[in-house]
CSV table of C-alpha atoms and ligand atoms in Angstrom, one decimal:
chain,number,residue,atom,x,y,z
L,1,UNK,CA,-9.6,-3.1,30.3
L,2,UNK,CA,-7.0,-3.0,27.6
L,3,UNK,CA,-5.9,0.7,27.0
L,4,UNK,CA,-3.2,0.5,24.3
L,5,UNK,CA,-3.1,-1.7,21.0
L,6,UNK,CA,0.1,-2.7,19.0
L,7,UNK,CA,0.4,-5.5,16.4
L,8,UNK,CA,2.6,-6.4,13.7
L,9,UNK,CA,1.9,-6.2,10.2
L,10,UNK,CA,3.1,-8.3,7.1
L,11,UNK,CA,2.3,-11.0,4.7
L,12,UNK,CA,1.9,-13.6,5.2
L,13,UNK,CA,1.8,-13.4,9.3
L,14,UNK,CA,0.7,-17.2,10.4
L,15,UNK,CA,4.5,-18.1,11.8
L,16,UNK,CA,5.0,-14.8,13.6
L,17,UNK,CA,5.1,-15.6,17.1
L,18,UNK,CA,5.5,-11.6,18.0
L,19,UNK,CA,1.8,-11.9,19.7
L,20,UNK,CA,3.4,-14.4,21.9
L,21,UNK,CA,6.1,-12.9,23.0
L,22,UNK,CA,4.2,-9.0,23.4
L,23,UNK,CA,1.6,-10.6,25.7
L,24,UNK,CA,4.2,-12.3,27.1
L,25,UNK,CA,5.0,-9.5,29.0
L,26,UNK,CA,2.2,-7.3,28.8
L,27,UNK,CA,0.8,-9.7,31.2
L,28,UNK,CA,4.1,-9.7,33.3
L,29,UNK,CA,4.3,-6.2,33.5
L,30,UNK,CA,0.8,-5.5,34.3
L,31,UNK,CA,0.6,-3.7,31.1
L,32,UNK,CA,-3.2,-3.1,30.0
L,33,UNK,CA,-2.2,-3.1,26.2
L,34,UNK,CA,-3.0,-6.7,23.4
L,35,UNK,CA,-0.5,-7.2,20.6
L,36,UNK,CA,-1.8,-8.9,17.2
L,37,UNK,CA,-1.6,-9.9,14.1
L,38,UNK,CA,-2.4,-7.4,11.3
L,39,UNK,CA,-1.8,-9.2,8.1
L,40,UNK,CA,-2.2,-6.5,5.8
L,41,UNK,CA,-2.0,-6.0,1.8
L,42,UNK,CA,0.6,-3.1,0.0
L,43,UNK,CA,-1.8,-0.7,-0.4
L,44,UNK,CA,-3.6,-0.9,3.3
L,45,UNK,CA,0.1,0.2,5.0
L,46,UNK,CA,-1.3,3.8,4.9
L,47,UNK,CA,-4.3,3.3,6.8
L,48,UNK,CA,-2.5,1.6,9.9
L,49,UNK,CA,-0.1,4.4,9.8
L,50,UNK,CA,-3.3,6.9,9.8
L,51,UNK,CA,-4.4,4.5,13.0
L,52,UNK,CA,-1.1,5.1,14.5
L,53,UNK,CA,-1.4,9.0,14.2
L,54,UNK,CA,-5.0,9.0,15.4
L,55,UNK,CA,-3.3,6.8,18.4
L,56,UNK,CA,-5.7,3.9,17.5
L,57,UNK,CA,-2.8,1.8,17.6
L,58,UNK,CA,-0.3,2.9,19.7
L,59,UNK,CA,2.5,0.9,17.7
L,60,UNK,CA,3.4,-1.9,15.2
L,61,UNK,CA,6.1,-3.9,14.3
L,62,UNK,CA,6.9,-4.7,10.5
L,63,UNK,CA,8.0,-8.2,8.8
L,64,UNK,CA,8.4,-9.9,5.5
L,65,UNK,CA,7.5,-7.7,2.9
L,66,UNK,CA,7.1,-4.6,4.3
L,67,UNK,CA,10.2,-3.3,5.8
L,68,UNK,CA,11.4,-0.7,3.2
L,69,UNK,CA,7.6,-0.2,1.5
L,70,UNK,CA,6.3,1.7,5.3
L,71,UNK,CA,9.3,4.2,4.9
L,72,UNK,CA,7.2,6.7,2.0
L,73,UNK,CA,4.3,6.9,4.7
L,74,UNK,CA,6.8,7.9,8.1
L,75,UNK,CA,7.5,10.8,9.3
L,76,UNK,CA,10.8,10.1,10.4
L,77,UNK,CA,13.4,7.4,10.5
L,78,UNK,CA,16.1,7.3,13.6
L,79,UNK,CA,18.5,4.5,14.8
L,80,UNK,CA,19.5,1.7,13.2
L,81,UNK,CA,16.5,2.6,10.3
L,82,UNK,CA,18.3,5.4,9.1
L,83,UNK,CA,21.8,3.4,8.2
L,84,UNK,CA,19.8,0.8,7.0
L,85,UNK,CA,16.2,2.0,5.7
L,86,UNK,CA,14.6,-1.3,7.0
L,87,UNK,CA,12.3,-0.7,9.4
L,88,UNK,CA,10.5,-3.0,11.9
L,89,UNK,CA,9.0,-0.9,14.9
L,90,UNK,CA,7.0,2.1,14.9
L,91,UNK,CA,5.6,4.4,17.0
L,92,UNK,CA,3.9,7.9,17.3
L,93,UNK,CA,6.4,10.1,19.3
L,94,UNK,CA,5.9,12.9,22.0
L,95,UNK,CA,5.8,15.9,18.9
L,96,UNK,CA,3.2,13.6,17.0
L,97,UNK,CA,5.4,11.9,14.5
L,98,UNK,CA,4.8,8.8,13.0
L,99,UNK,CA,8.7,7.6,13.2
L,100,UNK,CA,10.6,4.3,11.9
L,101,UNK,CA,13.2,2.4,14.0
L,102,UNK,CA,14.8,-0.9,13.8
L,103,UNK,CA,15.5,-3.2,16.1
L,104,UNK,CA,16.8,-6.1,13.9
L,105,UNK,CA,20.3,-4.4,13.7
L,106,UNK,CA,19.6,-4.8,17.9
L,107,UNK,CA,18.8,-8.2,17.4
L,108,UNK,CA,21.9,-9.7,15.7
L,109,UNK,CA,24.2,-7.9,17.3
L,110,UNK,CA,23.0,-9.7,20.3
L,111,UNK,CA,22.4,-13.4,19.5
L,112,UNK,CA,24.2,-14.8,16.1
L,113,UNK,CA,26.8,-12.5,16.0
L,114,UNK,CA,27.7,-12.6,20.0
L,115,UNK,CA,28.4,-16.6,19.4
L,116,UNK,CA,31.1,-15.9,17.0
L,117,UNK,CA,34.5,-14.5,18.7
L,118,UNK,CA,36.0,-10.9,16.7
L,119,UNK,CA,38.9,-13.4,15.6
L,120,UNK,CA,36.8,-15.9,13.8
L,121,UNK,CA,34.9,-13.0,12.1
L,122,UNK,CA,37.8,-10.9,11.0
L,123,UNK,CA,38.9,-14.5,8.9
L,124,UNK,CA,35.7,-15.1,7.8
L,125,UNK,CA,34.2,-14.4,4.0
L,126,UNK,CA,30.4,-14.1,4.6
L,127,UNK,CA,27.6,-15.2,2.1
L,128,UNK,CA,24.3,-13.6,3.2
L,129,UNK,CA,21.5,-15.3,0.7
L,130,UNK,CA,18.7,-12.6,0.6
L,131,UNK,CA,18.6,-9.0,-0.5
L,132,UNK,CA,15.0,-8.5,1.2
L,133,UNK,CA,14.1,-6.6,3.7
L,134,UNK,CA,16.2,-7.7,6.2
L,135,UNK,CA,19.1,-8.1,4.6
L,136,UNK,CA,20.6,-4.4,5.0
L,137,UNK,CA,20.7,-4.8,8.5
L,138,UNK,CA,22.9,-8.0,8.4
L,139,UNK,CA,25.2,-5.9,6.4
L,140,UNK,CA,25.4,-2.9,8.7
L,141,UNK,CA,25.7,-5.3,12.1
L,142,UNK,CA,28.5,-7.2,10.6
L,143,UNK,CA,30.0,-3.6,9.1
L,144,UNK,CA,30.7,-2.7,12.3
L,145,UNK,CA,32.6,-5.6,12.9
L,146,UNK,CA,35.9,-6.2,11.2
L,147,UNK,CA,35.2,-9.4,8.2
L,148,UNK,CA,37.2,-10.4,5.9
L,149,UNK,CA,34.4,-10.0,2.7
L,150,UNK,CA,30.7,-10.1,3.0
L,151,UNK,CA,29.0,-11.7,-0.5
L,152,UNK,CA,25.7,-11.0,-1.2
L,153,UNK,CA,23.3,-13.0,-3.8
L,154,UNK,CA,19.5,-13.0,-5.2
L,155,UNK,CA,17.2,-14.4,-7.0
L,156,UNK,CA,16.2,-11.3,-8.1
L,157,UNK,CA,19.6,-9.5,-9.2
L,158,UNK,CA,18.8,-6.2,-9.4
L,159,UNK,CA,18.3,-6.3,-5.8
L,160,UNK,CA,21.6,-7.2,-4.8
L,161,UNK,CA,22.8,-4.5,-7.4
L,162,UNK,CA,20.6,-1.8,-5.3
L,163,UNK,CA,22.1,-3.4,-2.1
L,164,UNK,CA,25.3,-2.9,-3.1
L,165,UNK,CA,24.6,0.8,-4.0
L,166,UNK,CA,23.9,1.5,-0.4
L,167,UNK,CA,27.2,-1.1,1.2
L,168,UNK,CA,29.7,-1.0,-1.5
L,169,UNK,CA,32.3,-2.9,-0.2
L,170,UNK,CA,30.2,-6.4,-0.4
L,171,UNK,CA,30.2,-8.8,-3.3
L,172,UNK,CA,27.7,-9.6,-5.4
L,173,UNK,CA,27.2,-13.8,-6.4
L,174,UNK,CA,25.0,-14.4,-9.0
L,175,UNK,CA,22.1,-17.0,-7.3
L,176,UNK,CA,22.9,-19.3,-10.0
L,177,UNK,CA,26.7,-19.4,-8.9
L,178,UNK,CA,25.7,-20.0,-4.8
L,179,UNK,CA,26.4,-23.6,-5.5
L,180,UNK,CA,30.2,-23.1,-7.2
L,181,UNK,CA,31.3,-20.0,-4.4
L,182,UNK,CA,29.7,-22.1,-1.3
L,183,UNK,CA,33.0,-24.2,-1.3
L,184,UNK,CA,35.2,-20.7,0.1
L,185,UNK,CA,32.2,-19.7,2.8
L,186,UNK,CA,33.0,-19.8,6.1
L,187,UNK,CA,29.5,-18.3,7.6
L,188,UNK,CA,26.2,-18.2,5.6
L,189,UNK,CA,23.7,-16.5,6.4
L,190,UNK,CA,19.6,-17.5,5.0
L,191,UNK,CA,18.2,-14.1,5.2
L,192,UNK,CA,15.6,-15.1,2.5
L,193,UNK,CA,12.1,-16.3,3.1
L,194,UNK,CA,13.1,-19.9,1.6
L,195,UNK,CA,12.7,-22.3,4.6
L,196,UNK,CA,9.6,-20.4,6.4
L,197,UNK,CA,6.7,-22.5,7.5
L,198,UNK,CA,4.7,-23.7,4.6
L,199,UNK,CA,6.9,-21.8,2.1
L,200,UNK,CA,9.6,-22.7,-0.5
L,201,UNK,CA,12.6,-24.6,0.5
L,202,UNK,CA,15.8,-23.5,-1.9
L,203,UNK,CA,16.8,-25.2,-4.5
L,204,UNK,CA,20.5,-25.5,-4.2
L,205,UNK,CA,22.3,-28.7,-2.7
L,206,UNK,CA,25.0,-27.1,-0.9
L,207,UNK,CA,27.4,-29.3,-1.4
L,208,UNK,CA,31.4,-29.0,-0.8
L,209,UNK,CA,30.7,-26.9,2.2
L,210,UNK,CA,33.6,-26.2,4.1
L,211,UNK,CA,33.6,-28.6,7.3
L,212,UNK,CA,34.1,-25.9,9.2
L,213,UNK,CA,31.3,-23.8,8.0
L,214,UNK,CA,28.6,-21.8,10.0
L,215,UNK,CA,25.5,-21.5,8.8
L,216,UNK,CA,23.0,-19.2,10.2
L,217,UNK,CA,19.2,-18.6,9.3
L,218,UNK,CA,17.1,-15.9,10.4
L,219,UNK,CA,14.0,-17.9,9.9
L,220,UNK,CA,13.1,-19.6,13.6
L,221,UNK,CA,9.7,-20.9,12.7
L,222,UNK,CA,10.1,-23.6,12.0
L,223,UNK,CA,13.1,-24.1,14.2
L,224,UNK,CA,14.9,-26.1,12.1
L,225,UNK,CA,14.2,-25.4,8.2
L,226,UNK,CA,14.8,-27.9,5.6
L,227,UNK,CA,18.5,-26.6,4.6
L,228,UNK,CA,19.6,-26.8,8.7
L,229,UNK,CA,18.7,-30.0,9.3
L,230,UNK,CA,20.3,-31.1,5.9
L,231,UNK,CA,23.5,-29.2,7.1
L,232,UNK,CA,23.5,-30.5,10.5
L,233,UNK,CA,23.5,-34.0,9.4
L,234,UNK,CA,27.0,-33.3,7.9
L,235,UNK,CA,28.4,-31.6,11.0
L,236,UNK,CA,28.2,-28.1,10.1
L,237,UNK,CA,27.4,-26.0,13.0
L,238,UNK,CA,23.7,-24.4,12.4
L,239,UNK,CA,21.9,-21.4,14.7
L,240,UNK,CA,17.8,-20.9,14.2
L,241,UNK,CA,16.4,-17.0,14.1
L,242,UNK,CA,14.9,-17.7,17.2
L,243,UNK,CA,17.5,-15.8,19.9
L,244,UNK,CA,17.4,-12.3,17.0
L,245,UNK,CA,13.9,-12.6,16.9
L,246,UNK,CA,13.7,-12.4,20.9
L,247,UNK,CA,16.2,-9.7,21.0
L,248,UNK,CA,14.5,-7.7,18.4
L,249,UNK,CA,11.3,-8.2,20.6
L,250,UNK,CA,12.7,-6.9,23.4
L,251,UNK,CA,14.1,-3.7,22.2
L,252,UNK,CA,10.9,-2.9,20.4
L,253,UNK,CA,9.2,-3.1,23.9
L,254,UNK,CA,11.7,-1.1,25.4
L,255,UNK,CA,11.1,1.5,22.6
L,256,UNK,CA,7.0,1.0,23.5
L,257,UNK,CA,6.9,1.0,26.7
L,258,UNK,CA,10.3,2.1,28.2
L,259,UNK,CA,10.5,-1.1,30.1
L,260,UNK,CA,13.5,-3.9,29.1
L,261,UNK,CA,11.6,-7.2,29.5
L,262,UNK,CA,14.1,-9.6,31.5
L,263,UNK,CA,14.5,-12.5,29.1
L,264,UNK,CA,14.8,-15.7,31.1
L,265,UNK,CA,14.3,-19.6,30.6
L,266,UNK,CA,10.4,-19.9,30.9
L,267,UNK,CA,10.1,-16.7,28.1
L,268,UNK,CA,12.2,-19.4,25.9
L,269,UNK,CA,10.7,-22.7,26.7
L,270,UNK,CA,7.1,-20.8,26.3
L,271,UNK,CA,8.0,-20.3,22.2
L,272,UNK,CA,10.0,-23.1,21.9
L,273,UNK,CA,6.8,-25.3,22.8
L,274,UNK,CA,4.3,-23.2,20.0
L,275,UNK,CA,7.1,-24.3,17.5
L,276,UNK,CA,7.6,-26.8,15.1
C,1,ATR,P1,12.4,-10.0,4.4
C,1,ATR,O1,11.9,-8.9,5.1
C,1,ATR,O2,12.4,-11.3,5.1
C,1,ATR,O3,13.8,-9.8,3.8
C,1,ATR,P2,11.4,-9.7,1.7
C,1,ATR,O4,11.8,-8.3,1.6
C,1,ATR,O5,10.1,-10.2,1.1
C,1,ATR,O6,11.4,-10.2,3.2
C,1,ATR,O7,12.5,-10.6,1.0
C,1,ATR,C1,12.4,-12.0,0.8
C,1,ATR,C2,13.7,-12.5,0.3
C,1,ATR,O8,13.5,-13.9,0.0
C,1,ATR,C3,14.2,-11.9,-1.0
C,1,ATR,O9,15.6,-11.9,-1.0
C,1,ATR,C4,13.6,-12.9,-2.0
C,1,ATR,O10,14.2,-12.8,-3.3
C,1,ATR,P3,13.7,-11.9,-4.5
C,1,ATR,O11,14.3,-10.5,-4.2
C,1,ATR,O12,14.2,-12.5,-5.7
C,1,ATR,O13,12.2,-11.9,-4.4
C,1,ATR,C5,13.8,-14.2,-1.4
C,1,ATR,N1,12.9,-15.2,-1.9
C,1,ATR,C6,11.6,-15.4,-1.6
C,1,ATR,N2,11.2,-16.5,-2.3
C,1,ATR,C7,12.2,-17.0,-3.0
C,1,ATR,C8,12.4,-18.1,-3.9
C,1,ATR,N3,11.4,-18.9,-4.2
C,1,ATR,N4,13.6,-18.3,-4.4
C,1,ATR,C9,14.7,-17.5,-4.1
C,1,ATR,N5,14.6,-16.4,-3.3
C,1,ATR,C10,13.4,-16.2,-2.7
């Protein structure tokens, strides 16, 4: 009998593959817990914390747009949440608080920025597209490397401005300008929702890349959006969301259940065949 429920919650939820992955190993650990989806509206974040006090849910992860709207209802933020108040695991803990942690910080740390050596990154000016929700922890994992400049634009510019209030040593790019600085890039990384399944693709050409370039999007399903398989046709060297996405996973479940989940070959081929 299943003892223990988790889930995540966002909007909208159809290309998480997080329920995949949880039961994943649930089932390999002979773990009597089900993860699902919650797709949940704004003002219906209080009552799954409430569940998660009550211990009706004994934890949740958070997605697109919830990440910095959950922090008014928690008790307390630790970790990686606290540097960067984006928040995408919670959990009741042993004094009965409702606390915030994030894993995404985790997540990068250990797939896209891993693949680039400390001496490409220290030469490197970084555009990260995206001032959403997880865009403060691509700025704090590449902080804590040395870069040459990390850029920052959005749609919506007052974002970027609050951003920037919080990491002021980045640059701001107007999102009309992305096409004219593009040219000096030597990583970009998509941490907008522009590329998810069924969304918006941008706008933007991005032409007069550099050859060199690396381009980088946190989105995985699908596994290659619209602007990577434009990009890869010209040589640049592209990486999907897929690997964070596995890494955040897996040090949410450690946080769960205090088990690391081995990530091996089958784990990946087993998403890889539910994507696009
Ligand atoms: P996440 O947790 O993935 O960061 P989010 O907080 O909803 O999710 O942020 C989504 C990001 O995608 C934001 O940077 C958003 O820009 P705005 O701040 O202007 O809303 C960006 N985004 C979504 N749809 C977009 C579109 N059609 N054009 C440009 N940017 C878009």
């Amino acid at each position: 009998m299943i003892k223990n429920f988790y889930g995540i919650i966002g909007k909208p939820l159809s290309h998480s593959l997080s329920p995949d992955l949880h039961n994943f190993w649930f089932k390999k650990y002979g773990i009597l817990a089900n993860y699902s989806l919650i797709e949940i509206e704004l003002h219906q974040i209080e009552e799954v914390i409430r569940k998660i006090r009550n211990k009706e849910l004994n934890g949740v992860n958070v997605t697109v747009p919830y990440k910095q709207s959950v922090i008014p209802f928690l008790d307390l933020l630790i970790n990686d949440a606290k540097e960067t108040l984006s928040v995408n695991t919670i959990s009741l803990n042993e004094k009965g608080k409702v606390v915030g942690d994030n894993t995404d910080v985790y997540g990068l740390e250990n797939s896209f920025i891993k693949k680039i050596d400390d001496q490409n990154l220290n030469q490197s000016e970084i555009l990260i597209l995206g001032a959403g929700g997880v865009a403060p922890s691509v700025i704090y994992a590449l902080s804590k490397k040395k870069v040459k400049k990390i850029f920052i634009s959005n749609r919506t510019l007052k974002k970027a401005i609050d951003i920037k209030k919080r990491f002021p040593f980045i640059d701001i790019v107007e999102w009309e300008n992305i096409e004219a600085k593009i040219e000096n890039m030597d990583i970009i990384i998509n941490a907008t929702s522009l590329g998810l399944d069924g969304g918006s693709n941008f706008n933007q050409e991005f032409k007069n890349t550099k050859t060199n370039l690396v381009f980088y999007d946190i989105i995985y399903n699908p596994m290659e959006t619209k602007i990577i398989k434009k990009l890869k046709k010209r040589g640049v060297k592209t990486f999907n969301g897929l690997e964070m996405f596995i890494y955040q996973a897996q040090k949410s479940f450690f946080l769960w259940n205090k088990i690391n989940p081995e990530l091996d070959g089958e784990l990946e081929q087993n998403l890889i065949s539910k994507l696009k």
